[in-house]
Coordinates of N, CA and C in Angstrom, one line a residue:
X1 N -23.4 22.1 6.5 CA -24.3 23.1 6.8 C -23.5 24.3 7.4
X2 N -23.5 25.4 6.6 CA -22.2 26.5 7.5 C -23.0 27.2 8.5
X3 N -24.2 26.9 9.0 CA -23.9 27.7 9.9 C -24.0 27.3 10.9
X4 N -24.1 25.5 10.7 CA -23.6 25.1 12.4 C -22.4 24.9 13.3
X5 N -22.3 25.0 14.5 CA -21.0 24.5 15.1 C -20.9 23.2 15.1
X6 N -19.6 22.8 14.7 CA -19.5 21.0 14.4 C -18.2 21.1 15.2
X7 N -18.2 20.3 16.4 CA -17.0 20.5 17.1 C -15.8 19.8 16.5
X8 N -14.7 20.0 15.8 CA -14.1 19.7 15.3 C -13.4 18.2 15.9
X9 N -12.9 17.2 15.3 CA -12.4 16.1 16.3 C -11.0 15.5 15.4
X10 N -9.9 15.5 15.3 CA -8.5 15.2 14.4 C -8.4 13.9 14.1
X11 N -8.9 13.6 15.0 CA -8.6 11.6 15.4 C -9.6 11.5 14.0
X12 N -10.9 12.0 13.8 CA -11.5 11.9 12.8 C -10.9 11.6 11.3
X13 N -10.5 13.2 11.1 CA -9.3 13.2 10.3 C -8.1 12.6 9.7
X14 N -7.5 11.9 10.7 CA -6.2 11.3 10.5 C -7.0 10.1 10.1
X15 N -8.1 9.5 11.0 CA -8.2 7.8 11.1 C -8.7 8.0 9.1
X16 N -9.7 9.1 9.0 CA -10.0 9.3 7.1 C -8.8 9.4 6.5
X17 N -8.0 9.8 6.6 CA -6.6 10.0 5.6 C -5.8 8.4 5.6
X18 N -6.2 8.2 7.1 CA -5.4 7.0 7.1 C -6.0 5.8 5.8
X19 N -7.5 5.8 6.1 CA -8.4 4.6 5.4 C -8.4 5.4 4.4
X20 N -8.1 6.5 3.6 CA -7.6 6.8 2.2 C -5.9 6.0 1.5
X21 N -5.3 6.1 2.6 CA -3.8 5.2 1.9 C -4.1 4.1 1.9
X22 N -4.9 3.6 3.0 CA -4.5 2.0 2.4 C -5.3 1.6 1.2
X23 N -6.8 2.9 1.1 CA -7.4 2.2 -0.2 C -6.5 2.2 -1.5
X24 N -5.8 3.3 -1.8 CA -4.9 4.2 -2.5 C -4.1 2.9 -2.8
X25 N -3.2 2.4 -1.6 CA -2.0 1.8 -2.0 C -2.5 -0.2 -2.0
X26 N -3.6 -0.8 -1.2 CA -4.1 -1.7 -1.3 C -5.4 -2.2 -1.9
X27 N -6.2 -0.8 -2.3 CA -8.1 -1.4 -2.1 C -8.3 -1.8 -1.1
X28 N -8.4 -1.4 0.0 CA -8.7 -2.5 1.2 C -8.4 -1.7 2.1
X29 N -9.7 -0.8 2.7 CA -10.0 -0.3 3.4 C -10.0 -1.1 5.2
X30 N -10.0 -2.4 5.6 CA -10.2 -3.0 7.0 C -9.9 -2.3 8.0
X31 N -10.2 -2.0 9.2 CA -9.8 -1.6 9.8 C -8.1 -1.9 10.3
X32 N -7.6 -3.2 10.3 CA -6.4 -3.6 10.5 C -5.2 -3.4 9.0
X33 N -6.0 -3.0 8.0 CA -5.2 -2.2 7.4 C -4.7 -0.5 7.4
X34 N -5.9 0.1 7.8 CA -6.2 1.4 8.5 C -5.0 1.6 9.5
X35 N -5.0 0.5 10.8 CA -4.7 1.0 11.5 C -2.7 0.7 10.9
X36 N -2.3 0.1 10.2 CA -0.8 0.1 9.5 C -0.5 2.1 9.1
X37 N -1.6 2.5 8.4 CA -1.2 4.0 8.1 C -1.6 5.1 9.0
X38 N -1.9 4.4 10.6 CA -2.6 5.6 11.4 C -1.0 6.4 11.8
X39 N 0.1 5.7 11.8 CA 1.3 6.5 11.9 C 1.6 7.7 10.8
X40 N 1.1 7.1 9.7 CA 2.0 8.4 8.6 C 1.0 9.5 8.1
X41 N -0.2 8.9 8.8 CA -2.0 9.8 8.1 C -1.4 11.6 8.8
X42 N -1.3 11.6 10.0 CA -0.6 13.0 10.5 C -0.1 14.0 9.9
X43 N 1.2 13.1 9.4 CA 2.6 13.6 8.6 C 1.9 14.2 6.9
X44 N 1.0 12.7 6.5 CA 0.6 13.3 5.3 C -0.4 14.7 5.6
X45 N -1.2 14.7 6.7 CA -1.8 15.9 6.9 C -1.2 17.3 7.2
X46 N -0.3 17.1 8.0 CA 0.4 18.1 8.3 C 1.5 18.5 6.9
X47 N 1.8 17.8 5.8 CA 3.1 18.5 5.0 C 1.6 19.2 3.5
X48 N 0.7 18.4 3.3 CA -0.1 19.2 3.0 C -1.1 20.4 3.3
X49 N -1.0 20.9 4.5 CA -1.3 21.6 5.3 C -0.7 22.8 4.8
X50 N 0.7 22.7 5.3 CA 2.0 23.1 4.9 C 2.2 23.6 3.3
X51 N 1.9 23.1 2.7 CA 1.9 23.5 1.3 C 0.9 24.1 0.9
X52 N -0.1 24.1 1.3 CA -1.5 24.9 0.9 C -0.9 26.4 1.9
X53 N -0.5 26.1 2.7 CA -0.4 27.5 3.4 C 0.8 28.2 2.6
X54 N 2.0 27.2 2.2 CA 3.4 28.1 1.6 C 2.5 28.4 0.3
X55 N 1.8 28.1 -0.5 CA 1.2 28.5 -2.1 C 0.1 29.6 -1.7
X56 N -0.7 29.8 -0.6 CA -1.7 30.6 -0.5 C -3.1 30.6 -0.7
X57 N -3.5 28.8 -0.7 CA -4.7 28.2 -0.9 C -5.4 28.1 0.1
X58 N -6.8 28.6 -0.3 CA -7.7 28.5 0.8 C -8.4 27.0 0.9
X59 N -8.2 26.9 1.9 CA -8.8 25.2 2.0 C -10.0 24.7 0.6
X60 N -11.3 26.1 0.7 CA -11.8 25.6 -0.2 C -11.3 25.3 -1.6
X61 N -10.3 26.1 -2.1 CA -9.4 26.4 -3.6 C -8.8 24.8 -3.4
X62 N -8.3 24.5 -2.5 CA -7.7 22.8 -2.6 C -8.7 22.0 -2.6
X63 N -9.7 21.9 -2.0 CA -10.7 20.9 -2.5 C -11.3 21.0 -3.5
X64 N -11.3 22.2 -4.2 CA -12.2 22.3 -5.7 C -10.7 22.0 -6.8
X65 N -9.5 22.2 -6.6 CA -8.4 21.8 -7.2 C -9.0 20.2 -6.9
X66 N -8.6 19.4 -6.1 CA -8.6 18.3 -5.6 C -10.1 16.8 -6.1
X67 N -11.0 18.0 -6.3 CA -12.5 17.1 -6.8 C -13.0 18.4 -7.0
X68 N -12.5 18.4 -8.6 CA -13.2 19.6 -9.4 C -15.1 19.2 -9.9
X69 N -15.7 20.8 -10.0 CA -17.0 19.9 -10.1 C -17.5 19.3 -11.2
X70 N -18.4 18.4 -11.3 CA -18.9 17.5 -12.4 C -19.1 18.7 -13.1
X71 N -18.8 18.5 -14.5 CA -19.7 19.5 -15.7 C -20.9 18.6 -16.4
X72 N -21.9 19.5 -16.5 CA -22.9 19.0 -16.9 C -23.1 17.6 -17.9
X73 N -23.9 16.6 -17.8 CA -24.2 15.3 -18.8 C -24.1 16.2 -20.5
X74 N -23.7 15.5 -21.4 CA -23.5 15.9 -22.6 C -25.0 15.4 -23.1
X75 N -24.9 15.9 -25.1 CA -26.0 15.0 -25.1 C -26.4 13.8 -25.4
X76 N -25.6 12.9 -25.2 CA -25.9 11.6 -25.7 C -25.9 10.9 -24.1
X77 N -25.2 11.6 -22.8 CA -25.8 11.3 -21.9 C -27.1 11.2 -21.7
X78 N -27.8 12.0 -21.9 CA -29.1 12.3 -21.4 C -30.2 11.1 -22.0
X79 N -29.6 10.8 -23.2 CA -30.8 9.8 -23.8 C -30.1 8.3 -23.5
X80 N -31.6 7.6 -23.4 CA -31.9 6.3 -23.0 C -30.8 5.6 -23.1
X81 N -30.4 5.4 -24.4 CA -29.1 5.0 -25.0 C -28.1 5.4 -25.7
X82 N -26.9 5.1 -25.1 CA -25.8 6.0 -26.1 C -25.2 5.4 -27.2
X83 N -24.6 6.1 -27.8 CA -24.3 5.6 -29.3 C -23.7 4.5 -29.2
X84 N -23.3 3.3 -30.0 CA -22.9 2.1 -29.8 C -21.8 2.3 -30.5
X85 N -20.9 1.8 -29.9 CA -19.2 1.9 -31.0 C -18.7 0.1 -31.7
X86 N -18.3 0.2 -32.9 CA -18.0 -0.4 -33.5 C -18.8 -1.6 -34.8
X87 N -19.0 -2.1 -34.9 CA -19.7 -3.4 -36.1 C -20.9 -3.2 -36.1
X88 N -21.1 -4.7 -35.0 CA -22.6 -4.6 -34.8 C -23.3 -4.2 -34.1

């Protein structure tokens, strides 16, 4: 919602980045796997930080790079059933 104040909190941040590596490099989100990447979640935040600022990206331009948006259902999406591939 942009036009509320949301007090910003880092710990937030890092603890999400962190529970992104271990999914990334394990599937396995636990917290006791979490807390193995709470050391390098920072580092990965801050050298990407860092690069969006040396290239000239606005935060939004990296997350629409990053999770570009769905393009619309085709049309064989849309119906009940889609085409069946192969024999029978």
């Amino acid at each position: 919602m942009p036009g509320q104040s949301v007090p910003k909190d880092i710990e937030n941040m890092v603890e999400a980045t962190a529970k992104a590596m271990a999914l990334a490099q394990y599937r396995c989100g636990t917290p006791r796997m979490v807390k193995l990447y709470m050391d390098e979640a920072p580092k990965v935040l801050l050298l990407v930080a860092m690069a969006a600022k040396r290239l000239n990206w606005s935060p939004d331009e990296l997350v629409r790079a990053l999770k570009p948006p769905r393009r619309p259902a085709g049309g064989w999406d849309k119906q009940e059933d889609p085409p069946q591939r192969g024999g029978s």
